[in-house]
Short mmCIF file of C-alpha atoms in Angstrom, two decimals:
data_model
loop_
_atom_site.label_atom_id
_atom_site.label_comp_id
_atom_site.label_asym_id
_atom_site.label_seq_id
_atom_site.Cartn_x
_atom_site.Cartn_y
_atom_site.Cartn_z
CA UNK A 514 -0.06 0.02 -0.02
CA UNK A 515 1.39 3.56 -0.85
CA UNK A 516 1.98 5.87 1.77
CA UNK A 517 -0.87 8.09 0.43
CA UNK A 518 -3.42 5.47 0.32
CA UNK A 519 -2.56 4.25 3.62
CA UNK A 520 -2.94 7.78 5.04
CA UNK A 521 -6.56 7.72 3.31
CA UNK A 522 -7.27 4.32 4.73
CA UNK A 523 -7.08 5.81 8.47
CA UNK A 524 -8.92 8.79 7.64
CA UNK A 525 -6.16 11.54 6.60
CA UNK A 526 -6.79 11.74 3.20
CA UNK A 527 -5.90 14.27 0.59
CA UNK A 528 -6.46 16.98 3.12
CA UNK A 529 -3.12 16.04 4.49
CA UNK A 530 -1.01 17.23 1.34
CA UNK A 531 -2.61 20.84 1.26
CA UNK A 532 0.66 22.22 2.47
CA UNK A 533 2.80 21.56 -0.55
CA UNK A 534 1.52 24.24 -3.07
CA UNK A 535 2.03 27.11 0.16
CA UNK A 536 5.54 25.97 0.47
CA UNK A 537 6.29 26.63 -3.01
CA UNK A 538 5.50 30.23 -2.83
CA UNK A 539 7.98 32.97 -2.07
CA UNK A 540 7.43 34.51 1.48
CA UNK A 541 9.25 37.52 1.21
CA UNK A 542 10.07 39.85 4.49
CA UNK A 543 8.10 42.83 5.11
CA UNK A 544 10.61 45.76 4.75
CA UNK A 545 10.88 49.38 6.47
CA UNK A 546 12.10 52.30 4.58
CA UNK A 547 15.79 51.80 5.58
CA UNK A 548 15.68 47.78 4.14
CA UNK A 549 15.93 46.36 7.48
CA UNK A 550 13.37 43.59 7.91
CA UNK A 551 10.25 43.97 9.95
CA UNK A 552 10.03 41.67 12.88
CA UNK A 553 6.81 39.29 13.24
CA UNK A 554 6.35 38.27 9.81
CA UNK A 555 4.26 35.10 10.64
CA UNK A 556 2.44 32.65 8.55
CA UNK A 557 -1.53 32.35 9.15
CA UNK A 558 -1.94 30.01 12.04
CA UNK A 559 -2.89 26.29 11.55
CA UNK A 560 -6.13 26.75 13.46
CA UNK A 561 -7.30 25.34 16.89
CA UNK A 562 -5.92 21.54 17.13
CA UNK A 563 -7.74 19.38 19.92
CA UNK A 564 -5.51 17.57 22.21
CA UNK A 565 -7.09 14.79 23.48
CA UNK A 566 -4.70 14.55 26.36
CA UNK A 567 -5.28 18.11 27.70
CA UNK A 568 -7.94 18.34 30.08
CA UNK A 569 -9.59 20.77 32.51
CA UNK A 570 -9.88 18.08 35.18
CA UNK A 571 -6.14 17.91 35.70
CA UNK A 572 -4.31 14.88 36.93
CA UNK A 573 -1.49 15.39 39.72
CA UNK A 574 1.07 12.96 40.71
CA UNK A 575 0.17 13.28 44.11
CA UNK A 576 -3.38 12.22 44.05
CA UNK A 577 -2.72 9.83 40.77
CA UNK A 578 -6.33 10.18 39.81
CA UNK A 579 -5.44 8.19 36.65
CA UNK A 580 -2.07 7.37 35.12
CA UNK A 581 -0.32 4.55 33.25
CA UNK A 582 2.80 3.84 30.99
CA UNK A 583 3.43 1.51 27.93
CA UNK A 584 5.50 -1.78 27.93
CA UNK A 585 7.35 -0.40 24.87
CA UNK A 586 8.28 2.88 23.35
CA UNK A 587 7.92 1.66 19.92
CA UNK A 588 5.58 -1.29 18.27
CA UNK A 589 5.42 -2.61 14.86
CA UNK A 590 1.96 -3.17 12.96
CA UNK A 591 0.43 -6.90 14.01
CA UNK A 592 2.12 -6.63 17.40
CA UNK A 593 0.88 -5.96 20.69
CA UNK A 594 1.87 -3.24 23.33
CA UNK A 595 0.58 -3.42 27.00
CA UNK A 596 -0.73 -0.41 29.11
CA UNK A 597 -0.31 -0.36 32.75
CA UNK A 598 -2.64 1.62 34.43
CA UNK A 599 -3.27 2.90 38.07
CA UNK A 600 -6.12 5.08 39.63
CA UNK A 601 -6.67 6.79 42.87
CA UNK A 602 -9.72 4.41 43.44
CA UNK A 603 -11.57 1.55 41.86
CA UNK A 604 -13.15 2.09 38.92
CA UNK A 605 -13.10 1.86 35.41
CA UNK A 606 -11.38 3.43 32.58
CA UNK A 607 -11.41 3.45 28.88
CA UNK A 608 -8.55 3.59 26.65
CA UNK A 609 -8.53 5.56 23.44
CA UNK A 610 -5.65 5.68 20.87
CA UNK A 611 -5.23 8.75 18.66
CA UNK A 612 -2.61 9.49 16.03
CA UNK A 613 -0.73 12.69 15.89
CA UNK A 614 -0.10 14.19 12.36
CA UNK A 615 -1.53 16.21 9.54
CA UNK A 616 -5.00 14.91 9.69
CA UNK A 617 -6.69 17.56 7.64
CA UNK A 618 -5.78 20.38 10.02
CA UNK A 619 -7.13 18.56 13.26
CA UNK A 620 -3.73 17.52 14.25
CA UNK A 621 -4.90 14.24 15.87
CA UNK A 622 -6.98 11.18 14.71
CA UNK A 623 -8.92 8.90 17.09
CA UNK A 624 -8.32 5.44 15.64
CA UNK A 625 -10.16 3.67 18.26
CA UNK A 626 -11.70 3.42 22.06
CA UNK A 627 -11.61 0.19 23.66
CA UNK A 628 -13.97 -1.60 26.15
CA UNK A 629 -13.89 -0.27 29.91
CA UNK A 630 -11.40 -2.01 31.82
CA UNK A 631 -11.05 -2.01 35.81
CA UNK A 632 -8.36 0.11 37.72
CA UNK A 633 -7.31 0.34 41.04
CA UNK A 634 -4.56 2.02 43.10
CA UNK A 635 -1.25 0.33 42.47
CA UNK A 636 1.63 0.60 44.52
CA UNK A 637 4.30 3.43 43.98
CA UNK A 638 7.50 2.43 44.39
CA UNK A 639 10.59 3.76 46.33
CA UNK A 640 13.96 5.00 44.92
CA UNK A 641 16.29 2.10 44.44
CA UNK A 642 19.10 3.17 47.01
CA UNK A 643 22.40 4.39 45.39
CA UNK A 644 20.83 4.96 42.01
CA UNK A 645 17.39 6.52 42.64
CA UNK A 646 15.76 4.36 40.03
CA UNK A 647 12.11 4.51 40.43
CA UNK A 648 10.35 1.32 38.76
CA UNK A 649 6.86 0.35 38.67
CA UNK A 650 5.66 -3.23 38.92
CA UNK A 651 2.09 -2.90 37.85
CA UNK A 652 0.13 -5.33 35.67
CA UNK A 653 -1.15 -4.82 32.37
CA UNK A 654 -4.72 -3.45 32.35
CA UNK A 655 -5.08 -3.09 28.60
CA UNK A 656 -3.60 -4.84 25.39
CA UNK A 657 -3.54 -3.23 22.08
CA UNK A 658 -2.84 -5.30 19.05
CA UNK A 659 -1.89 -2.89 16.54
CA UNK A 660 -4.02 -3.17 13.25
CA UNK A 661 -1.75 -4.09 10.05
CA UNK A 662 -3.86 -1.08 8.40
CA UNK A 663 -2.18 1.30 10.76
CA UNK A 664 0.51 3.52 9.21
CA UNK A 665 3.83 4.43 11.34
CA UNK A 666 3.65 7.46 13.35
CA UNK A 667 3.12 9.29 17.27
CA UNK A 668 0.37 7.69 18.74
CA UNK A 669 -1.02 8.73 22.09
CA UNK A 670 -3.04 6.24 24.23
CA UNK A 671 -5.43 8.03 26.54
CA UNK A 672 -6.64 6.81 29.84
CA UNK A 673 -10.16 8.33 30.72
CA UNK A 674 -11.43 7.30 34.05
CA UNK A 675 -15.17 6.83 34.91
CA UNK A 676 -14.81 9.89 37.17
CA UNK A 677 -13.72 12.06 34.56
CA UNK A 678 -10.09 12.27 34.94
CA UNK A 679 -7.85 11.75 31.93
CA UNK A 680 -4.15 11.34 31.45
CA UNK A 681 -2.20 9.60 28.67
CA UNK A 682 1.21 8.23 27.36
CA UNK A 683 2.86 8.37 23.84
CA UNK A 684 4.24 5.47 21.70
CA UNK A 685 5.55 5.11 18.35
CA UNK A 686 3.85 2.81 15.65
CA UNK A 687 6.84 1.56 13.25
CA UNK A 688 7.26 0.26 9.87
CA UNK A 689 11.04 -0.86 9.73
CA UNK A 690 10.71 -3.01 6.47
CA UNK A 691 9.18 0.09 4.52
CA UNK A 692 11.65 2.45 2.70
CA UNK A 693 10.71 6.16 3.11
CA UNK A 694 11.96 9.52 2.30
CA UNK A 695 12.06 10.48 5.82
CA UNK A 696 12.49 8.79 9.05
CA UNK A 697 11.48 10.77 12.07
CA UNK A 698 13.33 9.75 15.48
CA UNK A 699 11.19 10.54 18.72
CA UNK A 700 13.90 11.39 21.45
CA UNK A 701 12.33 8.77 24.14
CA UNK A 702 15.56 8.63 25.89
CA UNK A 703 15.24 12.20 26.55
CA UNK A 704 11.84 12.34 27.58
CA UNK A 705 12.72 9.75 30.35
CA UNK A 706 15.63 11.86 31.46
CA UNK A 707 13.33 14.57 32.51
CA UNK A 708 10.73 12.61 33.43
CA UNK A 709 10.13 13.33 37.38
CA UNK A 710 7.26 11.24 38.25
CA UNK A 711 6.27 11.03 41.00
CA UNK A 712 6.50 14.78 41.51
CA UNK A 713 4.60 14.13 44.84
CA UNK A 714 6.41 16.07 47.08
CA UNK A 715 8.50 13.47 48.51
CA UNK A 716 9.66 10.77 46.07
CA UNK A 717 10.08 11.75 42.42
CA UNK A 718 13.54 11.97 40.66
CA UNK A 719 15.11 12.35 37.18
CA UNK A 720 18.51 12.83 36.01
CA UNK A 721 18.65 16.51 36.84
CA UNK A 722 17.15 16.76 40.42
CA UNK A 723 14.90 14.90 42.79
CA UNK A 724 13.45 15.03 46.33
CA UNK A 725 15.86 14.52 49.21
CA UNK A 726 14.91 11.86 52.13
CA UNK A 727 13.38 14.72 53.95
CA UNK A 728 10.75 15.58 51.39
CA UNK A 729 12.67 18.73 50.02
CA UNK A 730 12.87 19.06 46.20
CA UNK A 731 16.50 19.18 46.07
CA UNK A 732 19.13 19.87 43.47
CA UNK A 733 21.79 17.83 41.73
CA UNK A 734 22.98 15.60 44.78
CA UNK A 735 19.56 14.33 44.97
CA UNK A 736 19.00 13.31 41.24
CA UNK A 737 18.98 9.95 39.94
CA UNK A 738 21.46 8.23 37.82
CA UNK A 739 19.13 5.70 36.53
CA UNK A 740 15.55 6.38 35.36
CA UNK A 741 12.93 3.79 34.25
CA UNK A 742 10.40 3.63 31.26
CA UNK A 743 8.30 1.51 33.81
CA UNK A 744 6.51 4.49 34.90
CA UNK A 745 4.06 7.52 33.98
CA UNK A 746 5.30 10.28 32.68
CA UNK A 747 4.73 13.21 35.29
CA UNK A 748 1.13 14.48 35.68
CA UNK A 749 -0.97 14.19 32.41
CA UNK A 750 1.52 11.91 30.88
CA UNK A 751 2.86 13.98 27.91
CA UNK A 752 6.91 14.12 28.31
CA UNK A 753 8.51 17.39 28.65
CA UNK A 754 8.62 19.38 25.33
CA UNK A 755 6.52 16.71 23.58
CA UNK A 756 5.35 19.64 21.54
CA UNK A 757 8.71 19.73 19.70
CA UNK A 758 7.93 16.65 18.09
CA UNK A 759 4.20 16.69 17.27
CA UNK A 760 4.55 20.09 15.69
CA UNK A 761 7.11 18.64 13.50
CA UNK A 762 5.05 15.85 12.66
CA UNK A 763 2.12 17.76 11.74
CA UNK A 764 4.10 20.25 9.55
CA UNK A 765 5.77 17.49 7.66
CA UNK A 766 2.55 15.55 7.00
CA UNK A 767 0.74 18.57 6.09
CA UNK A 768 3.39 19.18 3.60
CA UNK A 769 2.93 15.74 2.08
CA UNK A 770 6.18 14.21 2.85
CA UNK A 771 6.57 10.36 2.67
CA UNK A 772 7.46 9.74 6.40
CA UNK A 773 7.90 6.96 8.85
CA UNK A 774 8.55 6.93 12.73
CA UNK A 775 10.83 5.30 15.13
CA UNK A 776 11.94 5.84 18.81
CA UNK A 777 15.39 6.51 19.94
CA UNK A 778 15.19 3.22 21.35
CA UNK A 779 14.81 1.65 17.79
CA UNK A 780 18.03 3.30 16.76
CA UNK A 781 19.76 1.79 20.10
CA UNK A 782 18.14 -1.62 19.61
CA UNK A 783 19.38 -1.89 16.06
CA UNK A 784 16.15 -2.11 14.45
CA UNK A 785 16.83 0.77 11.86
CA UNK A 786 18.74 0.18 8.66
CA UNK A 787 19.63 4.13 7.73
CA UNK A 788 20.15 2.98 3.98
CA UNK A 789 16.39 2.73 3.64
CA UNK A 790 15.89 6.51 4.15
CA UNK A 791 16.89 9.53 2.21
CA UNK A 792 16.66 11.76 5.39
CA UNK A 793 16.82 11.00 9.02
CA UNK A 794 15.06 13.77 10.93
CA UNK A 795 15.60 14.31 14.66
CA UNK A 796 12.51 16.30 15.56
CA UNK A 797 12.69 17.13 19.21
CA UNK A 798 15.12 17.51 22.22
CA UNK A 799 17.66 14.72 21.58
CA UNK A 800 20.42 15.05 24.32
CA UNK A 801 20.63 11.69 25.71
CA UNK A 802 22.36 8.98 23.28
CA UNK A 803 23.98 5.70 23.57
CA UNK A 804 26.91 4.75 21.50
CA UNK A 805 24.72 2.54 19.49
CA UNK A 806 22.23 5.38 18.67
CA UNK A 807 25.33 7.60 17.56
CA UNK A 808 26.75 4.82 15.60
CA UNK A 809 23.33 4.33 13.76
CA UNK A 810 23.45 8.20 12.82
CA UNK A 811 27.19 7.89 11.85
CA UNK A 812 26.28 4.76 9.41
CA UNK A 813 23.68 6.80 8.25
CA UNK A 814 25.82 9.46 7.00
CA UNK A 815 28.22 6.81 5.58
CA UNK A 816 25.42 5.49 3.48
CA UNK A 817 24.56 8.78 2.06
CA UNK A 818 21.43 9.34 4.28
CA UNK A 819 21.33 13.11 5.13
CA UNK A 820 20.71 13.99 8.90
CA UNK A 821 18.68 16.83 9.79
CA UNK A 822 18.48 17.74 14.03
CA UNK A 823 15.53 20.25 14.11
CA UNK A 824 16.53 21.55 17.54
CA UNK A 825 19.52 22.04 19.90
CA UNK A 826 21.70 20.19 22.71
CA UNK A 827 21.64 17.08 20.70
CA UNK A 828 23.98 14.31 21.63
CA UNK A 829 25.24 15.80 24.45
CA UNK A 830 25.17 12.91 27.00
CA UNK A 831 26.35 9.43 26.71
CA UNK A 832 24.27 6.96 28.24
CA UNK A 833 23.78 3.31 28.74
CA UNK A 834 20.04 1.85 27.99
CA UNK A 835 19.65 -1.63 30.34
CA UNK A 836 17.24 -4.00 31.08
CA UNK A 837 14.81 -3.65 33.92
CA UNK A 838 15.14 -5.95 37.17
CA UNK A 839 13.15 -8.93 35.56
CA UNK A 840 15.22 -9.07 32.40
CA UNK A 841 13.34 -6.77 29.81
CA UNK A 842 15.76 -4.89 27.43
CA UNK A 843 15.80 -1.37 27.09
CA UNK A 844 13.64 -0.21 30.01
CA UNK A 845 16.46 1.86 32.00
CA UNK A 846 18.37 4.69 30.94
CA UNK A 847 21.81 5.36 32.82
CA UNK A 848 23.87 8.30 32.99
CA UNK A 849 26.01 9.10 35.96
CA UNK A 850 27.43 12.42 34.64
CA UNK A 851 29.85 13.69 37.19
CA UNK A 852 29.39 11.07 39.51
CA UNK A 853 32.05 7.92 39.20
CA UNK A 854 30.68 5.35 37.11
CA UNK A 855 31.06 2.03 38.08
CA UNK A 856 30.63 0.35 35.15
CA UNK A 857 32.02 2.42 32.22
CA UNK A 858 31.89 0.59 28.60
CA UNK A 859 34.46 0.86 25.97
CA UNK A 860 34.13 4.63 25.08
CA UNK A 861 34.22 5.63 28.68
CA UNK A 862 32.01 6.59 31.33
CA UNK A 863 28.20 7.81 30.99
CA UNK A 864 29.22 11.61 31.18
CA UNK A 865 29.25 14.15 28.31
CA UNK A 866 29.89 13.18 25.06
CA UNK A 867 32.54 15.91 24.63
CA UNK A 868 34.52 14.66 27.57
CA UNK A 869 35.17 11.24 26.12
CA UNK A 870 38.47 10.06 24.45
CA UNK A 871 41.68 12.25 23.99
CA UNK A 872 41.36 15.69 22.76
CA UNK A 873 37.68 15.88 22.64
CA UNK A 874 37.69 13.05 19.81
CA UNK A 875 33.99 12.37 20.54
CA UNK A 876 32.56 15.55 20.98
CA UNK A 877 29.24 16.18 19.48
CA UNK A 878 30.64 18.75 17.19
CA UNK A 879 32.47 16.10 15.18
CA UNK A 880 29.27 14.82 13.61
CA UNK A 881 26.80 17.58 13.95
CA UNK A 882 29.10 20.76 13.24
CA UNK A 883 28.14 22.69 16.27
CA UNK A 884 27.31 21.96 19.77
CA UNK A 885 25.43 23.01 22.57
CA UNK A 886 26.62 26.40 24.18
CA UNK A 887 24.09 27.65 26.68
CA UNK A 888 20.74 28.33 28.35
CA UNK A 889 18.94 31.63 27.40
CA UNK A 890 17.75 34.00 29.72
CA UNK A 891 14.80 34.77 27.38
CA UNK A 892 14.11 34.38 23.61
CA UNK A 893 16.22 36.34 21.29
CA UNK A 894 15.63 36.83 17.52
CA UNK A 895 17.79 34.34 15.13
CA UNK A 896 20.09 36.72 13.08
CA UNK A 897 20.23 35.43 9.38
CA UNK A 898 23.76 35.26 7.66
CA UNK A 899 24.65 33.84 4.15
CA UNK A 900 21.46 34.94 2.79
CA UNK A 901 22.24 34.10 -0.61
CA UNK A 902 22.56 30.51 0.40
CA UNK A 903 20.05 28.16 -0.99
CA UNK A 904 19.06 27.34 2.28
CA UNK A 905 17.05 30.87 2.59
CA UNK A 906 15.91 30.78 -1.13
CA UNK A 907 12.39 32.56 -1.50
CA UNK A 908 12.52 33.96 2.18
CA UNK A 909 13.47 37.57 1.25
CA UNK A 910 15.62 37.93 4.23
CA UNK A 911 18.99 39.56 4.09
CA UNK A 912 22.30 39.16 6.09
CA UNK A 913 21.64 40.80 9.20
CA UNK A 914 17.71 40.46 9.22
CA UNK A 915 16.19 38.91 12.19
CA UNK A 916 13.50 36.21 12.99
CA UNK A 917 12.03 37.18 16.25
CA UNK A 918 12.07 35.03 19.15
CA UNK A 919 13.29 31.93 17.43
CA UNK A 920 16.39 31.37 19.38
CA UNK A 921 15.16 30.34 22.80
CA UNK A 922 15.63 27.77 25.90
CA UNK A 923 18.92 26.39 24.91
CA UNK A 924 21.24 27.27 21.60
CA UNK A 925 24.04 25.56 19.83
CA UNK A 926 27.06 27.08 18.16
CA UNK A 927 30.34 26.60 16.75
CA UNK A 928 33.39 26.02 18.75
CA UNK A 929 36.52 26.43 16.81
CA UNK A 930 38.40 24.42 19.81
CA UNK A 931 36.36 21.37 19.17
CA UNK A 932 36.25 18.69 16.22
CA UNK A 933 34.44 19.75 13.23
CA UNK A 934 33.08 16.67 10.59
CA UNK A 935 35.92 15.93 8.45
CA UNK A 936 35.89 16.25 4.92
CA UNK A 937 32.91 18.48 4.92
CA UNK A 938 31.96 22.14 3.79
CA UNK A 939 30.23 23.87 6.52
CA UNK A 940 27.93 26.93 6.42
CA UNK A 941 26.70 28.77 9.22
CA UNK A 942 23.24 30.35 8.48
CA UNK A 943 22.80 32.48 11.21
CA UNK A 944 25.10 34.33 14.08
CA UNK A 945 22.83 35.51 17.13
CA UNK A 946 24.00 36.74 19.97
CA UNK A 947 22.24 36.00 23.27
CA UNK A 948 22.90 36.20 26.92
CA UNK A 949 22.61 33.23 29.05
CA UNK A 950 20.01 32.64 31.89
CA UNK A 951 21.97 34.30 34.40
CA UNK A 952 22.61 37.29 32.14
CA UNK A 953 26.55 37.09 32.81
CA UNK A 954 27.74 35.64 29.74
CA UNK A 955 26.89 36.51 25.99
CA UNK A 956 27.68 34.14 23.71
CA UNK A 957 26.13 33.25 20.05
CA UNK A 958 23.96 30.75 18.60
CA UNK A 959 24.74 29.27 15.03
CA UNK A 960 22.38 27.50 12.64
CA UNK A 961 24.73 25.03 10.51
CA UNK A 962 24.73 22.96 7.56
CA UNK A 963 27.45 20.70 6.49
CA UNK A 964 28.22 18.81 3.25
CA UNK A 965 30.41 16.15 2.26
CA UNK A 966 32.08 15.66 -1.00
CA UNK A 967 29.07 13.22 -2.04
CA UNK A 968 26.64 16.26 -0.97
CA UNK A 969 25.46 14.56 2.13
CA UNK A 970 24.08 17.13 4.37
CA UNK A 971 23.83 17.28 8.08
CA UNK A 972 21.82 20.51 9.18
CA UNK A 973 21.39 21.57 12.79
CA UNK A 974 18.88 24.26 13.78
CA UNK A 975 20.62 25.32 16.82
CA UNK A 976 17.67 26.35 18.61
CA UNK A 977 14.28 24.72 20.57
CA UNK A 978 12.04 26.67 19.15
CA UNK A 979 12.83 25.90 15.28
CA UNK A 980 9.65 22.48 15.06
CA UNK A 981 7.42 25.16 16.97
CA UNK A 982 7.93 27.64 14.06
CA UNK A 983 6.95 25.04 11.65
CA UNK A 984 3.28 24.66 13.23
CA UNK A 985 2.54 25.72 16.62
CA UNK A 986 -0.10 28.59 16.36
CA UNK A 987 1.65 30.53 18.73
CA UNK A 988 5.06 30.24 17.17
CA UNK A 989 4.62 29.59 13.55
CA UNK A 990 6.87 31.71 11.06
CA UNK A 991 6.94 31.90 7.32
CA UNK A 992 10.59 32.42 7.05
CA UNK A 993 11.14 28.72 8.71
CA UNK A 994 8.81 27.07 7.07
CA UNK A 995 10.10 28.01 3.79
CA UNK A 996 13.96 27.54 4.82
CA UNK A 997 12.72 23.96 5.97
CA UNK A 998 11.14 23.50 2.65
CA UNK A 999 14.22 24.28 0.65
CA UNK A 1000 16.48 21.76 3.26
CA UNK A 1001 14.24 18.75 2.59
CA UNK A 1002 13.91 19.71 -1.32
CA UNK A 1003 17.48 19.49 -1.50
CA UNK A 1004 17.68 16.61 0.87
CA UNK A 1005 15.34 14.73 -1.29
CA UNK A 1006 16.00 15.92 -4.91
CA UNK A 1007 18.35 13.25 -5.83
CA UNK A 1008 18.15 9.45 -5.10
CA UNK A 1009 21.26 8.02 -4.13
CA UNK A 1010 23.21 5.63 -6.60
#
């Protein structure tokens, strides 16, 4: 079945393809009399998109009105995935499954709703001594066998309790046997690194912070060094910065791209053959990478597959992915950071990639061309450079023009003291000064594009807000849309020999 036919089969249809014509039209910047670009040139908003996991009847980790987690981060068509659900009291719950994508402007599509299942309070684990690991041992409440007619995508299981509370958990449906133009990789390892469940005033931990034994929300010394996928995501269940990935997926599908999806665990566990794709797109905050994940990305470039990183702070921490206590693989993310790692692998301990090896030989800039250089105090404009490059074609932007508030949260920049991709020609497409979050240090953000001798491209946006500018109603920007269209058009214009 073709991609378009498959999408139509689940109700997407031709409406998902309406973005192509608009993206081929020029979107020149408005200008003042002195020739400077006028800020705030935005595309029309995509409209109000329904988010089935958003609800006015809020769920809290303290009460746990209804929460659950998935047995896998991704599942193939025809395979099964289990959902482990707990409620604050014995009652019934229904599980509905939604796909995130273009879907004619609605943003999501309801695919099925299961029959009510009984749920009740489940035991909350205490952090493991020494590691802070919090792993639930809840039984499976509801099982989904994914229909073979469903296409690859970002899916969300929504748990709706009889008393009206609602929460969710995401997963990916994959099609690893099918070649597609683009493989979008969803950063589940980073989702889990930031997950602080249960943020209940006494228990929760992630790889950054946690509660002390006295129940005080502490700092680095109270963090976990291991986090488990066997627990819900905090509060409503939408992971931290999930909107980056959903915004990118909605834009890409609305633009009619041939796209399949994978989780970062699929890269780690060897389910991805990068030669099947013309582009591997990393759509969100993709900070935590194992050696196997990075090896997959490096094999992609060697095979002539382009890489597109749409945010910043990519491939920053080196991690191990380990099994659960009962032996299920891929359920624990381990990162000791500055603490001594008791079991370092061949590359070294689970610390920052740039700290591994001699002379920073494994620094992320060696693959990406730029690397993380700071957290912003507040959003600042992205300042354009190399405006005659094909990347900026049709935007009407000139050197020194700025796109408002596009550089935000975290930023990347080029560091001349670090390795850069060998045998490539690099173009820095922006040079955006910013102050760090304490206002004490000023540095520069760079959007980067590296091209090797065969024409294989590695692109890094270098800011968190790039995928939001593609589709999110509060951030959408025509210049970013056009530039990203130019990028993918160049990446997809020739088939490899």
